[in-house]
Amino acid sequence: MPHTVERAKTIAAERHKRTFAATVLSLPLILFAAVFVLYPLASGALTAFQSSTLLDQSNELNGIDNFVSLFRSDGFAKAAGFTVGFSAIVVALEMVLGFALALVMNRAFPGKKLFFTLLLLPIMIAPALLGVMFRLLLNGDIGALPTLLESVGLSVSLFSPDSVVPLLVVLDVLQWTPFTFLIIYAGLQSLPKELLEASAMDGAGYFRSLFSVVVPVLKPVLFAAFFLRAIDAIRTFDVIYVLTAGGPGTTTTTLSIFIYKTAFEAGDFGKAAAAALVVLLCLIPFVPFIVRRISSTGMEARR
Amino acid sequence: MQKNRALTLGAIAVSAALLAGCSTGSGGSGGSDGSGEGTVKLVAWPGPEGDAMAEVVDAYNAGQGKEDGVEVEVTLLSRQDTFSKETALMASKSSDVDIYWTASYNVGQFAPSLEPLTDIDTSAYFPVAAEGLTYEGELYALPLDVSNHFLLYRKDLIDALLSNPAAQAEYEKISETVLGEARAPKDPSEWDLDDFKVAAAYFSQSTNPDSPTEYGTILQAKNLLYNTMIWNDVLWGYGGNWEEDGKAALTSDAAKKAVQLYADIYENKWTSPDSAQAEFPETQAALQSGDTAFAIQWSAAFAALNDPEQSPDVAGKIAIAPVPGGQTHVHALAVSLNKYSENKDAAKKFLSFLATTDAMTQYAEAGGIPAMPEVLEAKADINPAFAQVSDSISEYGFSEPVFPQTFQAYSKLAEDLSGAWVGQSDVDEALETANANLQELLDR
């Protein structure tokens, strides 16, 4: 009996040591989360329920006034509509093109390394800087691209109201397709060769193997690429703001631009925080769904 | 178990201490005045004004600053986002910066975060510049750089038109189509807004295939608050205003004419289709390329257009005239004292220095356009536009109504009207929306 008590004490002491070590080791993460995640989140959520403007810095609680004002203004709905439409188009294009490029790059060919490097360049450049570059490059009077097109008899006005939305789609696809490509390419590289060899032995052609073997196995990777790009597309700000500032009118105003203008041009921090909170609450339900898809398909693939 | 609880409490305590650190400076009603010596931090934006300010600061630090025991540090933020970053600092009641970069159009909005400047002599400034920085009877900023608009035009092309009878006949024919009356071409200093419209058509290849330029003008039609300031010249030029007796007046005939003028110019391709996203740099590029005959542009643009290095194709050919319609928006870029600064006395020493003609002479020599008529006239040899800036502000200058939401009004008007400027939305509907939104801002 004394032996058992002694043993229990030893086990308890060990457990305390482990708990102590775990607490100490996780302290930096707890602090990081507290300072950079929880505090800003809580502060933002609180601001959404306060009267907080540059002219009225009293920060008094005003219930749901900011939300009422937000939903009464048609700017928020328009921005949400544009953001969803824009994101859906660019993410779809980037997934398809990224996948196609990954399939091309998954084979050996001369100059592959150089092509690979060039392909990744756009994601190395800060989006705001890319916006400034495009602004110069596409300027009708001094830009290289319009001059080049004119030299072959094509006269286009890339910033006119009719072409500005397609232009923004093209620029986003140019910048972010390399991102989806990189993720999918990494997935393809880790694909067991035996799987493809087995499907070939079964007599499956290229497309049959692609859709019946490659795509199902790559599902977690595809979901991850889709998820990361979708989140980023919904947050789109820099390039569009630099090129159009959300116009003409509000034609190209994304939710991020709407929130930025509400906070920093209108000086209405309460309403901007309310808009940010609504966006967050709309996005949160998708997170567990996507994560579940990534995890479950990953498990299926491993089975 | 107790040890665990102690650890958890410890973690919370450290987190709380960190969070408390994050909120430093967010309370209280204002900073201290400080010792009157030490470092003063000033925010500016890049470009000619920030560069000129940096030179004035260097001169101050090397001379007067040593006597005052003050050294000024300049932080240049981005031109696009200086006010946004300052807004964030003001919202957090930060004392990180002592002197903010402000302007006539946001001083009303920023006033709750600024210290009134009561002891500084402002007699050397343009009265309109100082008035534009006065809110509820208190001066909240010192005028630094004054901005207005001119018509910048190709003198060689206008001279050719005025000396060629065949070209004049063609101009009158186009005028008949555009205005319904045969107007003869005039010197741009005599243009009204109808002359502006006919000339835009005459110098555009879409209407006149023999035009020496592809486009008559370039409209700054991007959804940007600074472009509202330029459109306001047209609104005021037609006899309009933002409001009358506190009531928004954007459904007036003048406002309809002002939007319609932009829409007509855009839809008839008398401006580049890309001008839907144009602002200051695009307008400069259009004039520098030689593809455009004239534009309403900011006063700061003139020197660069006549500089052979920066504008080899048009230097020496660009002349300056008042804005057609005889009205120009005027605003002053300015410097203001942060209410939450902890070194106000030292900052005030530097601000007093800035308000002298000596400091503003240095500012002019460094490339700025000071808001002091005496300095502009004395330094006309530096920039040929200086004398005209001085005359123009006194003769044609107007300032928009000053109310706390002035800055928001500029942005909102750009948002509501920029679609109609380029024919994308209906003029009447856009003005109805703009009027309702302006009224809401006036009522706040």
XYZ file of C-alpha atoms in Angstrom:
747
model
C 0.000 0.000 0.000
C 2.732 2.552 0.937
C 4.460 1.546 -2.280
C 1.300 2.376 -4.260
C 0.942 5.785 -2.520
C 4.577 6.557 -3.248
C 4.102 5.625 -6.889
C 0.974 7.787 -7.162
C 2.911 10.746 -5.721
C 5.677 10.242 -8.266
C 3.163 10.103 -11.117
C 1.448 13.256 -9.827
C 4.796 15.053 -9.532
C 5.681 14.040 -13.096
C 2.298 15.276 -14.287
C 2.843 18.649 -12.539
C 6.255 18.959 -14.132
C 4.807 18.273 -17.561
C 1.945 20.711 -17.002
C 4.408 23.352 -15.815
C 6.620 22.817 -18.861
C 3.624 22.864 -21.190
C 2.358 26.102 -19.639
C 5.734 27.808 -19.813
C 6.339 26.677 -23.389
C 2.902 27.737 -24.561
C 3.061 31.116 -22.804
C 4.565 32.947 -25.814
C 1.757 31.594 -28.003
C -0.873 32.576 -25.446
C 0.605 36.063 -25.242
C 0.814 36.328 -29.010
C -2.805 35.269 -29.390
C -3.897 37.625 -26.605
C -2.070 40.655 -27.967
C -2.401 40.209 -31.701
C -5.626 38.237 -32.082
C -7.952 38.380 -29.094
C -7.350 41.977 -28.062
C -7.828 43.522 -31.539
C -10.818 41.261 -32.154
C -12.458 42.180 -28.852
C -11.614 45.836 -29.319
C -13.050 45.818 -32.856
C -16.198 44.039 -31.725
C -16.659 46.564 -28.921
C -16.143 49.486 -31.330
C -18.943 48.100 -33.502
C -21.341 48.860 -30.646
C -19.927 52.301 -29.862
C -20.366 55.784 -31.196
C -16.808 56.209 -32.366
C -16.011 58.861 -34.943
C -13.289 61.461 -35.306
C -15.750 64.140 -34.243
C -17.263 62.155 -31.398
C -14.542 60.328 -29.527
C -16.731 59.624 -26.511
C -16.886 55.914 -27.391
C -20.302 55.618 -25.766
C -22.224 52.409 -26.318
C -24.973 52.947 -28.893
C -26.478 49.459 -29.171
C -27.040 48.334 -32.741
C -27.098 51.842 -34.273
C -23.977 51.199 -36.337
C -25.490 48.018 -37.773
C -28.790 49.758 -38.578
C -26.901 52.544 -40.333
C -24.805 49.964 -42.182
C -27.763 48.022 -43.554
C -29.681 51.189 -44.424
C -26.850 52.424 -46.655
C -26.850 50.730 -50.048
C -23.048 51.054 -50.246
C -22.481 47.994 -48.063
C -24.821 45.780 -50.087
C -23.269 46.931 -53.366
C -19.772 46.326 -52.060
C -20.792 42.868 -50.808
C -22.335 42.042 -54.208
C -19.236 43.137 -56.114
C -16.906 41.325 -53.705
C -18.782 38.033 -53.962
C -19.057 38.198 -57.768
C -15.449 39.285 -58.246
C -14.135 36.647 -55.819
C -16.166 33.853 -57.415
C -14.875 34.672 -60.897
C -11.219 35.171 -60.009
C -11.000 32.148 -57.712
C -12.645 29.895 -60.315
C -10.268 31.113 -63.019
C -7.237 30.861 -60.763
C -8.112 27.316 -59.683
C -8.582 26.102 -63.254
C -5.504 27.894 -64.605
C -3.392 26.960 -61.573
C -4.353 23.304 -61.998
C -3.643 23.395 -65.742
C -0.253 25.020 -65.182
C 0.596 22.497 -62.470
C -0.174 19.633 -64.871
C 2.040 21.225 -67.530
C 4.874 21.834 -65.070
C 4.603 18.311 -63.701
C 6.381 17.095 -66.834
C 9.994 17.610 -67.838
C 10.671 20.039 -70.672
C 13.535 22.327 -71.718
C 13.612 25.689 -69.898
C 11.316 24.432 -67.140
C 13.353 26.046 -64.347
C 13.328 29.461 -65.997
C 9.595 29.207 -66.739
C 8.977 28.153 -63.142
C 10.856 31.180 -61.809
C 9.066 33.599 -64.133
C 5.744 32.067 -63.209
C 6.266 32.767 -59.526
C 7.408 36.376 -59.919
C 3.963 38.033 -59.547
C 3.418 36.639 -56.044
C 6.781 38.059 -54.955
C 5.586 41.630 -55.561
C 3.525 43.562 -53.013
C -0.034 44.062 -54.363
C 0.053 47.849 -53.813
C 3.296 48.085 -55.751
C 1.824 45.941 -58.487
C -1.106 48.379 -58.640
C 1.264 51.300 -59.160
C 3.151 49.327 -61.826
C -0.076 48.516 -63.673
C -1.154 52.145 -63.406
C 1.992 53.187 -65.269
C 2.070 50.223 -67.629
C -1.549 50.563 -68.732
C -1.803 54.373 -68.892
C -3.302 55.345 -72.250
C -0.814 58.171 -72.815
C 2.492 56.838 -71.580
C 1.897 53.157 -70.826
C 3.868 50.465 -72.609
C 0.931 48.120 -73.228
C -1.442 50.578 -74.995
C 1.513 51.792 -77.095
C 2.352 48.212 -78.023
C -1.259 47.444 -78.910
C -1.539 50.624 -80.978
C 1.550 49.617 -82.944
C -0.331 46.517 -84.115
C -3.476 48.491 -84.882
C -5.417 47.781 -81.678
C -6.815 50.760 -79.830
C -8.081 49.857 -76.370
C -8.900 51.938 -73.318
C -8.245 49.641 -70.432
C -9.520 52.014 -67.747
C -12.822 52.914 -69.413
C -15.955 51.918 -67.435
C -16.697 49.065 -69.852
C -13.322 47.417 -69.515
C -12.253 48.226 -65.979
C -13.940 45.237 -64.275
C -12.596 42.663 -66.779
C -9.209 44.389 -66.437
C -9.256 43.970 -62.652
C -10.189 40.303 -63.055
C -7.297 39.764 -65.474
C -4.825 41.526 -63.167
C -5.938 39.492 -60.152
C -5.673 36.280 -62.145
C -2.211 37.299 -63.364
C -1.027 37.924 -59.848
C -2.602 35.048 -57.971
C -2.728 32.109 -60.402
C 0.913 31.350 -59.498
C -0.241 30.915 -55.897
C -2.823 28.220 -56.712
C -0.351 26.713 -59.169
C 2.313 26.420 -56.478
C 0.040 24.653 -53.992
C -1.410 22.261 -56.579
C 2.028 21.595 -58.086
C 3.355 20.664 -54.630
C 0.394 18.257 -54.294
C 1.082 16.715 -57.695
C 4.731 16.224 -56.803
C 3.762 14.205 -53.745
C 1.321 12.012 -55.678
C 2.450 8.347 -55.510
C 3.549 7.293 -59.001
C 2.196 3.803 -58.379
C -1.346 5.183 -58.488
C -0.929 6.502 -62.013
C 0.937 3.394 -63.094
C -1.869 1.218 -61.744
C -4.531 3.243 -63.536
C -2.508 3.068 -66.750
C -2.275 -0.715 -66.381
C -6.045 -0.764 -65.964
C -6.275 0.919 -69.373
C -7.359 4.369 -68.201
C -6.551 7.208 -70.599
C -5.063 10.589 -69.567
C -8.346 12.331 -68.754
C -9.835 9.259 -67.075
C -6.744 9.035 -64.830
C -6.905 12.761 -64.216
C -10.518 12.868 -63.066
C -10.742 9.422 -61.467
C -7.366 9.268 -59.738
C -5.516 12.580 -59.598
C -8.404 14.894 -58.683
C -9.839 12.699 -55.887
C -6.415 12.205 -54.314
C -5.628 15.907 -54.604
C -8.953 17.000 -53.101
C -7.441 18.188 -49.778
C -4.838 20.199 -51.659
C -7.446 21.673 -54.009
C -9.665 22.591 -51.073
C -6.736 24.220 -49.291
C -5.818 26.248 -52.403
C -9.447 27.225 -52.911
C -9.903 28.192 -49.269
C -6.759 30.321 -49.070
C -7.486 32.108 -52.340
C -11.165 32.647 -51.541
C -10.291 34.267 -48.209
C -7.718 36.460 -49.917
C -10.027 37.393 -52.809
C -12.732 38.492 -50.391
C -10.163 40.739 -48.713
C -9.011 42.266 -52.039
C -7.971 45.861 -51.562
C -4.597 47.087 -52.791
C -4.589 46.747 -56.564
C -8.199 47.870 -56.984
C -7.778 50.797 -54.614
C -4.646 52.017 -56.366
C -6.154 51.668 -59.833
C -9.787 52.759 -59.412
C -10.346 53.801 -55.775
C -13.553 51.766 -56.048
C -14.988 53.665 -59.033
C -16.362 54.788 -61.378
C -19.075 55.493 -58.819
C -19.011 52.397 -56.642
C -18.644 49.916 -59.515
C -15.448 48.367 -58.203
C -15.807 48.975 -54.475
C -14.916 45.829 -52.547
C -15.883 45.256 -48.923
C -12.324 46.091 -47.845
C -12.435 49.390 -49.735
C -15.879 50.119 -48.256
C -14.598 49.474 -44.731
C -11.423 51.505 -45.351
C -13.377 54.475 -46.713
C -15.932 54.309 -43.924
C -13.167 54.361 -41.306
C -10.530 56.619 -42.791
C -12.395 58.931 -45.171
C -15.731 59.196 -43.376
C -14.008 58.837 -39.985
C -16.820 56.547 -38.762
C -14.921 53.848 -36.893
C -18.056 52.386 -35.279
C -19.759 51.740 -38.613
C -16.532 50.424 -40.166
C -16.080 48.032 -37.229
C -19.705 46.913 -37.602
C -19.116 46.182 -41.291
C -15.942 44.242 -40.482
C -17.785 42.248 -37.817
C -20.616 41.377 -40.212
C -18.082 40.184 -42.804
C -16.318 38.109 -40.152
C -19.577 36.554 -38.946
C -20.575 35.720 -42.530
C -17.253 34.010 -43.180
C -16.844 32.089 -39.916
C -19.484 29.383 -40.698
C -17.536 28.412 -43.824
C -14.315 27.774 -41.924
C -15.278 24.533 -40.119
C -16.950 23.279 -43.305
C -13.811 23.834 -45.371
C -11.536 22.499 -42.641
C -13.738 19.398 -42.344
C -13.579 18.886 -46.104
C -9.805 19.204 -46.083
C -9.444 16.833 -43.124
C -11.990 14.217 -44.231
C -10.771 14.062 -47.810
C -7.262 13.850 -46.474
C -8.254 10.899 -44.331
C -10.078 9.291 -47.259
C -6.976 9.659 -49.365
C -4.840 8.027 -46.700
C -7.160 5.019 -46.351
C -3.469 22.055 -8.865
C -2.557 25.207 -6.949
C 0.611 25.507 -8.983
C -1.442 25.278 -12.185
C -3.804 27.963 -10.975
C -0.863 30.187 -10.067
C 0.630 29.710 -13.518
C -2.640 30.509 -15.206
C -3.065 33.646 -13.096
C 0.510 34.606 -13.893
C -0.137 34.233 -17.606
C -3.271 36.354 -17.341
C -1.403 38.995 -15.347
C 1.357 39.230 -17.958
C -1.231 39.362 -20.743
C -3.145 42.061 -18.923
C 0.032 44.061 -18.419
C 0.776 43.763 -22.130
C -2.733 44.784 -23.044
C -2.489 47.743 -20.723
C 0.694 48.680 -22.550
C -1.209 48.597 -25.834
C -3.647 51.176 -24.608
C -1.055 53.681 -23.416
C -1.977 57.188 -24.445
C -5.603 56.405 -25.021
C -6.926 58.292 -22.071
C -6.821 61.783 -20.735
C -7.893 65.043 -22.247
C -4.599 66.100 -23.780
C -0.841 65.827 -23.520
C 1.531 67.960 -21.445
C 3.323 71.044 -22.730
C 6.755 69.503 -22.095
C 9.986 71.318 -21.366
C 9.915 73.471 -24.492
C 13.076 71.772 -25.715
C 13.997 68.455 -27.309
C 12.790 66.564 -30.357
C 9.617 67.482 -32.215
C 8.140 64.881 -34.543
C 6.396 66.093 -37.662
C 4.467 64.139 -40.271
C 4.536 65.217 -43.913
C 3.704 63.593 -47.196
C 6.146 62.938 -50.031
C 6.205 65.109 -53.126
C 7.094 68.774 -53.648
C 5.506 69.932 -50.381
C 7.184 67.299 -48.205
C 10.544 67.793 -49.924
C 10.359 71.564 -49.461
C 9.346 71.108 -45.829
C 12.307 68.782 -45.242
C 14.673 71.514 -46.458
C 13.067 74.111 -44.205
C 13.396 71.702 -41.289
C 17.079 71.131 -42.070
C 17.643 74.890 -42.114
C 15.778 75.259 -38.810
C 17.708 72.442 -37.142
C 21.007 73.979 -38.270
C 20.119 77.532 -37.185
C 17.159 78.771 -35.148
C 16.526 75.288 -33.770
C 19.863 75.312 -31.933
C 18.907 78.578 -30.199
C 15.466 77.177 -29.369
C 16.917 73.882 -28.120
C 14.585 72.096 -30.519
C 15.301 69.537 -33.187
C 12.577 68.621 -35.672
C 12.312 65.134 -37.152
C 10.272 64.700 -40.335
C 8.488 61.451 -41.105
C 7.285 61.157 -44.687
C 4.239 58.906 -45.043
C 2.682 57.859 -48.353
C 0.930 60.572 -50.337
C -2.174 58.426 -50.668
C -2.505 57.424 -47.038
C -1.007 60.171 -44.887
C -4.418 61.329 -43.690
C -5.600 57.755 -43.090
C -2.595 57.024 -40.897
C -3.057 60.283 -39.038
C -6.721 59.432 -38.570
C -5.700 56.165 -36.915
C -3.248 58.009 -34.634
C -5.900 60.555 -33.712
C -8.455 57.847 -33.021
C -6.067 56.263 -30.522
C -5.234 59.687 -28.989
C -1.603 58.961 -29.704
C 1.229 61.245 -28.659
C 3.657 59.661 -31.139
C 3.549 62.698 -33.411
C 3.722 66.336 -32.306
C 2.808 68.079 -35.555
C 0.242 66.663 -37.974
C 0.017 67.320 -41.712
C -3.457 68.727 -42.277
C -5.399 70.690 -44.903
C -8.319 73.056 -45.244
C -10.554 70.151 -46.244
C -10.015 68.063 -43.107
C -9.249 70.568 -40.394
C -12.905 70.609 -39.255
C -12.878 66.830 -38.931
C -9.504 66.718 -37.188
C -10.182 69.693 -34.886
C -11.177 67.574 -31.832
C -7.658 66.077 -31.906
C -5.823 69.362 -32.478
C -4.687 72.209 -30.235
C -5.857 75.686 -31.311
C -2.930 77.921 -32.355
C -3.676 81.067 -30.428
C -0.319 82.826 -30.096
C 0.979 82.687 -33.643
C 1.029 85.727 -35.941
C -0.806 84.868 -39.182
C -0.878 88.333 -40.746
C 1.495 87.425 -43.588
C -0.776 84.683 -45.000
C -3.495 84.972 -47.635
C -6.544 85.782 -45.487
C -8.541 83.124 -47.372
C -5.916 80.487 -46.507
C -6.034 81.284 -42.784
C -9.847 81.470 -42.842
C -10.018 78.029 -44.454
C -8.132 76.622 -41.462
C -10.300 78.308 -38.882
C -13.020 76.202 -37.337
C -15.558 77.556 -34.869
C -13.542 80.746 -34.515
C -10.228 79.053 -33.682
C -7.210 78.646 -35.967
C -6.308 74.957 -35.930
C -3.526 74.907 -38.532
C -0.840 77.045 -40.105
C -1.094 77.410 -43.886
C 1.946 76.019 -45.589
C 1.334 75.313 -49.251
C -1.529 76.851 -51.164
C -3.259 75.025 -54.026
C -5.559 76.275 -56.729
C -6.358 75.386 -60.337
C -5.513 76.837 -63.715
C -6.290 76.064 -67.307
C -3.000 74.768 -68.679
C -3.020 74.865 -72.465
C -0.830 74.449 -75.531
C -0.065 78.026 -76.571
C 1.393 76.938 -79.918
C -1.860 75.225 -80.906
C -4.072 78.103 -79.797
C -1.828 80.599 -81.634
C -2.073 78.464 -84.775
C -5.863 78.373 -84.463
C -6.181 82.116 -83.872
C -3.962 82.972 -86.850
C -5.557 80.645 -89.406
C -8.899 81.734 -90.960
C -9.653 78.242 -92.284
C -9.146 76.741 -88.828
C -11.351 79.454 -87.305
C -14.123 78.621 -89.800
C -13.868 74.939 -88.849
C -13.984 75.913 -85.167
C -17.174 77.927 -85.724
C -18.730 75.022 -87.613
C -17.978 72.677 -84.714
C -19.306 75.260 -82.268
C -22.587 75.327 -84.212
C -22.900 71.562 -83.742
C -21.813 71.509 -80.101
C -23.530 74.619 -78.744
C -26.064 75.481 -81.419
C -24.279 78.797 -82.009
C -21.252 79.698 -84.116
C -18.655 80.936 -81.652
C -15.335 82.266 -82.853
C -12.204 80.951 -81.105
C -10.821 83.152 -78.330
C -7.743 83.435 -76.204
C -8.123 80.950 -73.287
C -7.942 83.791 -70.763
C -11.386 84.823 -72.091
C -12.983 81.370 -72.164
C -16.160 80.534 -70.372
C -17.236 76.909 -69.894
C -18.980 76.831 -73.303
C -15.729 77.888 -74.988
C -14.011 75.129 -73.007
C -16.510 72.622 -74.417
C -16.176 73.755 -78.041
C -12.393 73.844 -77.815
C -12.429 70.316 -76.343
C -14.398 69.184 -79.409
C -12.240 71.102 -81.898
C -8.993 69.628 -80.594
C -10.342 66.051 -80.568
C -9.881 63.745 -83.538
C -13.244 62.086 -82.804
C -14.948 65.329 -83.923
C -12.199 67.032 -85.939
C -10.053 64.452 -87.741
C -7.530 67.203 -88.608
C -6.933 68.059 -84.941
C -3.239 68.188 -84.047
C -4.031 66.394 -80.779
C -5.990 63.207 -80.223
C -8.014 64.674 -77.364
C -9.028 68.225 -76.565
C -8.778 67.844 -72.827
C -8.439 65.334 -70.012
C -11.000 65.154 -67.238
C -9.883 64.043 -63.799
C -12.852 61.732 -63.319
C -11.565 59.021 -60.956
C -13.616 58.396 -57.809
C -11.310 60.528 -55.695
C -12.009 63.433 -53.363
C -9.392 65.664 -55.021
C -11.267 65.311 -58.291
C -14.386 66.722 -56.628
C -12.336 69.860 -55.991
C -11.678 70.246 -59.715
C -15.298 69.532 -60.663
C -16.311 72.183 -58.140
C -14.647 74.806 -60.378
C -17.193 73.886 -63.043
C -20.067 73.895 -60.550
C -19.080 77.295 -59.158
C -18.312 78.489 -62.713
C -21.938 77.851 -63.681
C -23.041 79.819 -60.615
C -23.700 76.815 -58.382
C -22.636 75.878 -54.869
C -22.831 72.889 -52.554
C -25.458 74.405 -50.343
C -27.565 77.466 -49.708
C -28.532 78.345 -46.124
C -27.717 74.862 -44.882
C -29.719 73.119 -47.615
C -27.886 70.954 -50.131
C -28.137 72.528 -53.599
C -26.946 69.804 -55.928
C -30.191 69.471 -57.840
C -29.785 72.999 -59.179
C -29.537 73.784 -62.891
C -25.900 74.741 -62.342
C -25.127 71.303 -60.861
C -26.897 69.557 -63.756
C -24.947 71.620 -66.276
C -21.686 70.890 -64.454
C -22.179 67.101 -64.505
C -23.568 67.180 -68.037
C -20.491 69.049 -69.272
C -18.239 66.241 -68.002
C -20.577 63.567 -69.411
C -20.734 65.251 -72.846
C -16.969 65.581 -73.014
C -16.497 61.962 -71.967
C -19.180 60.415 -74.173
C -18.017 62.334 -77.265
C -14.419 61.175 -76.727
C -13.141 64.707 -76.280
C -11.157 63.264 -73.389
C -9.385 59.916 -73.236
C -11.703 57.037 -72.197
C -9.015 56.267 -69.592
C -9.778 59.568 -67.869
C -12.453 57.614 -65.957
C -9.490 56.677 -63.733
C -7.464 59.873 -64.098
C -6.145 62.168 -61.408
C -3.134 64.508 -61.151
C -0.410 62.183 -62.585
C -2.552 60.955 -65.485
C -3.389 64.562 -66.397
C 0.294 65.434 -66.342
C 1.056 62.424 -68.536
C -1.651 63.399 -71.028
C -0.298 66.947 -71.334
C 3.338 65.820 -71.389
C 2.679 63.292 -74.156
C 1.408 66.032 -76.472
C -1.825 64.091 -77.110
C -3.991 66.576 -75.237
C -4.471 70.299 -75.901
C -5.471 71.605 -72.462
C -6.692 70.654 -69.004
C -7.876 72.127 -65.755
C -4.971 71.214 -63.520
C -3.434 71.985 -60.137
C -1.113 74.997 -59.881
C 1.781 72.758 -58.790
C 1.825 71.115 -62.240
C 2.899 74.112 -64.295
C 6.627 74.197 -63.502
C 7.115 70.515 -64.413
C 5.301 70.907 -67.738
C 7.660 73.648 -68.808
C 10.767 71.836 -67.629
C 12.600 70.453 -70.717
C 13.949 67.518 -68.696
C 10.602 66.382 -67.350
C 8.482 67.338 -70.364
C 10.710 67.377 -73.456
C 7.816 67.289 -75.940
C 5.863 70.247 -74.592
C 8.241 72.376 -72.504
C 7.978 76.036 -73.557
C 4.653 75.421 -75.285
C 2.433 75.309 -72.204
C 0.732 78.503 -71.039
C -1.485 79.282 -68.107
C -4.929 80.926 -67.898
C -7.675 81.200 -65.293
C -10.109 78.286 -65.098
C -12.925 78.826 -67.647
C -15.922 80.078 -65.735
C -13.683 82.255 -63.568
C -13.704 80.187 -60.376
C -10.933 78.228 -58.707
C -11.062 76.076 -55.621
C -8.441 77.130 -53.044
C -7.105 75.067 -50.203
C -4.033 75.162 -48.046
C -1.930 72.241 -46.941
C -1.064 72.976 -43.367
C 0.571 71.882 -40.136
C -1.283 71.401 -36.859
C -0.377 70.769 -33.247
C -1.454 67.407 -31.824
C -3.675 67.941 -28.788
C -2.061 64.860 -27.227
C 1.539 65.914 -27.949
C 3.780 65.775 -24.906
C 6.098 68.470 -26.203
C 3.726 71.236 -27.244
C 5.925 74.170 -26.215
C 8.811 72.964 -28.375
C 6.440 72.304 -31.278
C 5.021 75.827 -30.942
C 8.529 77.290 -31.263
C 8.933 75.553 -34.609
C 5.426 76.522 -35.740
C 6.174 80.183 -34.915
C 9.300 79.915 -37.046
C 7.263 78.460 -39.930
C 4.911 81.451 -39.830
C 7.712 83.882 -40.707
C 8.373 85.181 -44.222
C 11.988 83.995 -43.883
C 10.899 80.383 -43.373
C 8.382 80.577 -46.198
C 11.004 82.121 -48.482
C 13.157 79.055 -47.814
C 10.073 76.935 -48.486
C 9.500 78.642 -51.854
C 13.171 78.260 -52.786
C 12.899 74.544 -51.969
C 10.022 74.050 -54.410
C 6.890 74.766 -52.358
C 4.131 77.285 -53.080
C 3.852 79.223 -49.825
C 0.549 80.720 -48.746
C 2.056 84.204 -48.371
C 1.416 86.723 -51.175
C 4.474 88.781 -50.253
C 6.762 85.757 -50.660
C 5.141 84.595 -53.908
C 5.552 88.015 -55.477
C 9.138 88.385 -54.262
C 10.072 84.949 -55.591
C 8.367 85.068 -59.001
C 11.740 84.353 -60.602
C 11.723 80.827 -59.095
C 8.396 79.746 -60.566
C 6.672 81.674 -63.364
C 3.296 80.636 -61.941
C 3.864 82.326 -58.549
C 2.572 85.744 -59.613
C -0.473 84.178 -61.264
C -1.158 82.022 -58.204
C -1.209 85.160 -56.105
C -3.499 87.023 -58.541
C -5.733 84.037 -59.153
C -6.355 83.332 -55.484
C -7.298 86.926 -54.800
C -9.444 87.320 -57.947
C -11.017 83.921 -58.606
C -10.507 81.876 -55.444
C -13.419 80.348 -53.585
C -13.571 77.974 -50.669
C -16.163 75.275 -50.158
C -18.472 75.495 -47.147
C -16.614 74.633 -43.923
C -18.407 72.159 -41.689
C -17.219 69.167 -39.711
C -18.012 66.747 -42.519
C -16.362 68.704 -45.357
C -13.791 65.969 -45.980
C -16.516 63.317 -46.143
C -18.520 65.520 -48.509
C -15.653 65.629 -51.018
C -15.330 61.821 -50.895
C -19.057 61.194 -51.057
C -19.519 63.527 -54.030
C -16.723 61.755 -55.888
C -18.381 58.424 -55.147
C -21.873 59.607 -56.109
C -20.940 61.604 -59.202
C -17.924 59.889 -60.769
C -20.187 57.364 -62.525
C -22.259 60.185 -64.072
C -19.135 62.147 -65.053
C -18.245 59.328 -67.429
C -21.772 58.629 -68.644
C -22.105 55.427 -66.651
C -25.102 56.568 -64.632
C -27.942 59.016 -65.141
C -27.066 62.653 -64.362
C -30.316 63.476 -62.543
C -30.296 60.289 -60.462
C -26.651 60.785 -59.496
C -27.324 64.362 -58.425
C -30.413 63.338 -56.432
C -28.306 60.772 -54.563
C -25.448 63.222 -54.060
C -27.841 65.886 -52.819
C -29.440 63.533 -50.282
C -26.054 62.364 -49.029
C -24.720 65.914 -48.789
C -27.810 66.970 -46.837
C -27.215 64.112 -44.405
C -23.638 65.295 -43.887
C -24.743 68.913 -43.451
C -27.301 67.821 -40.842
C -24.874 65.829 -38.697
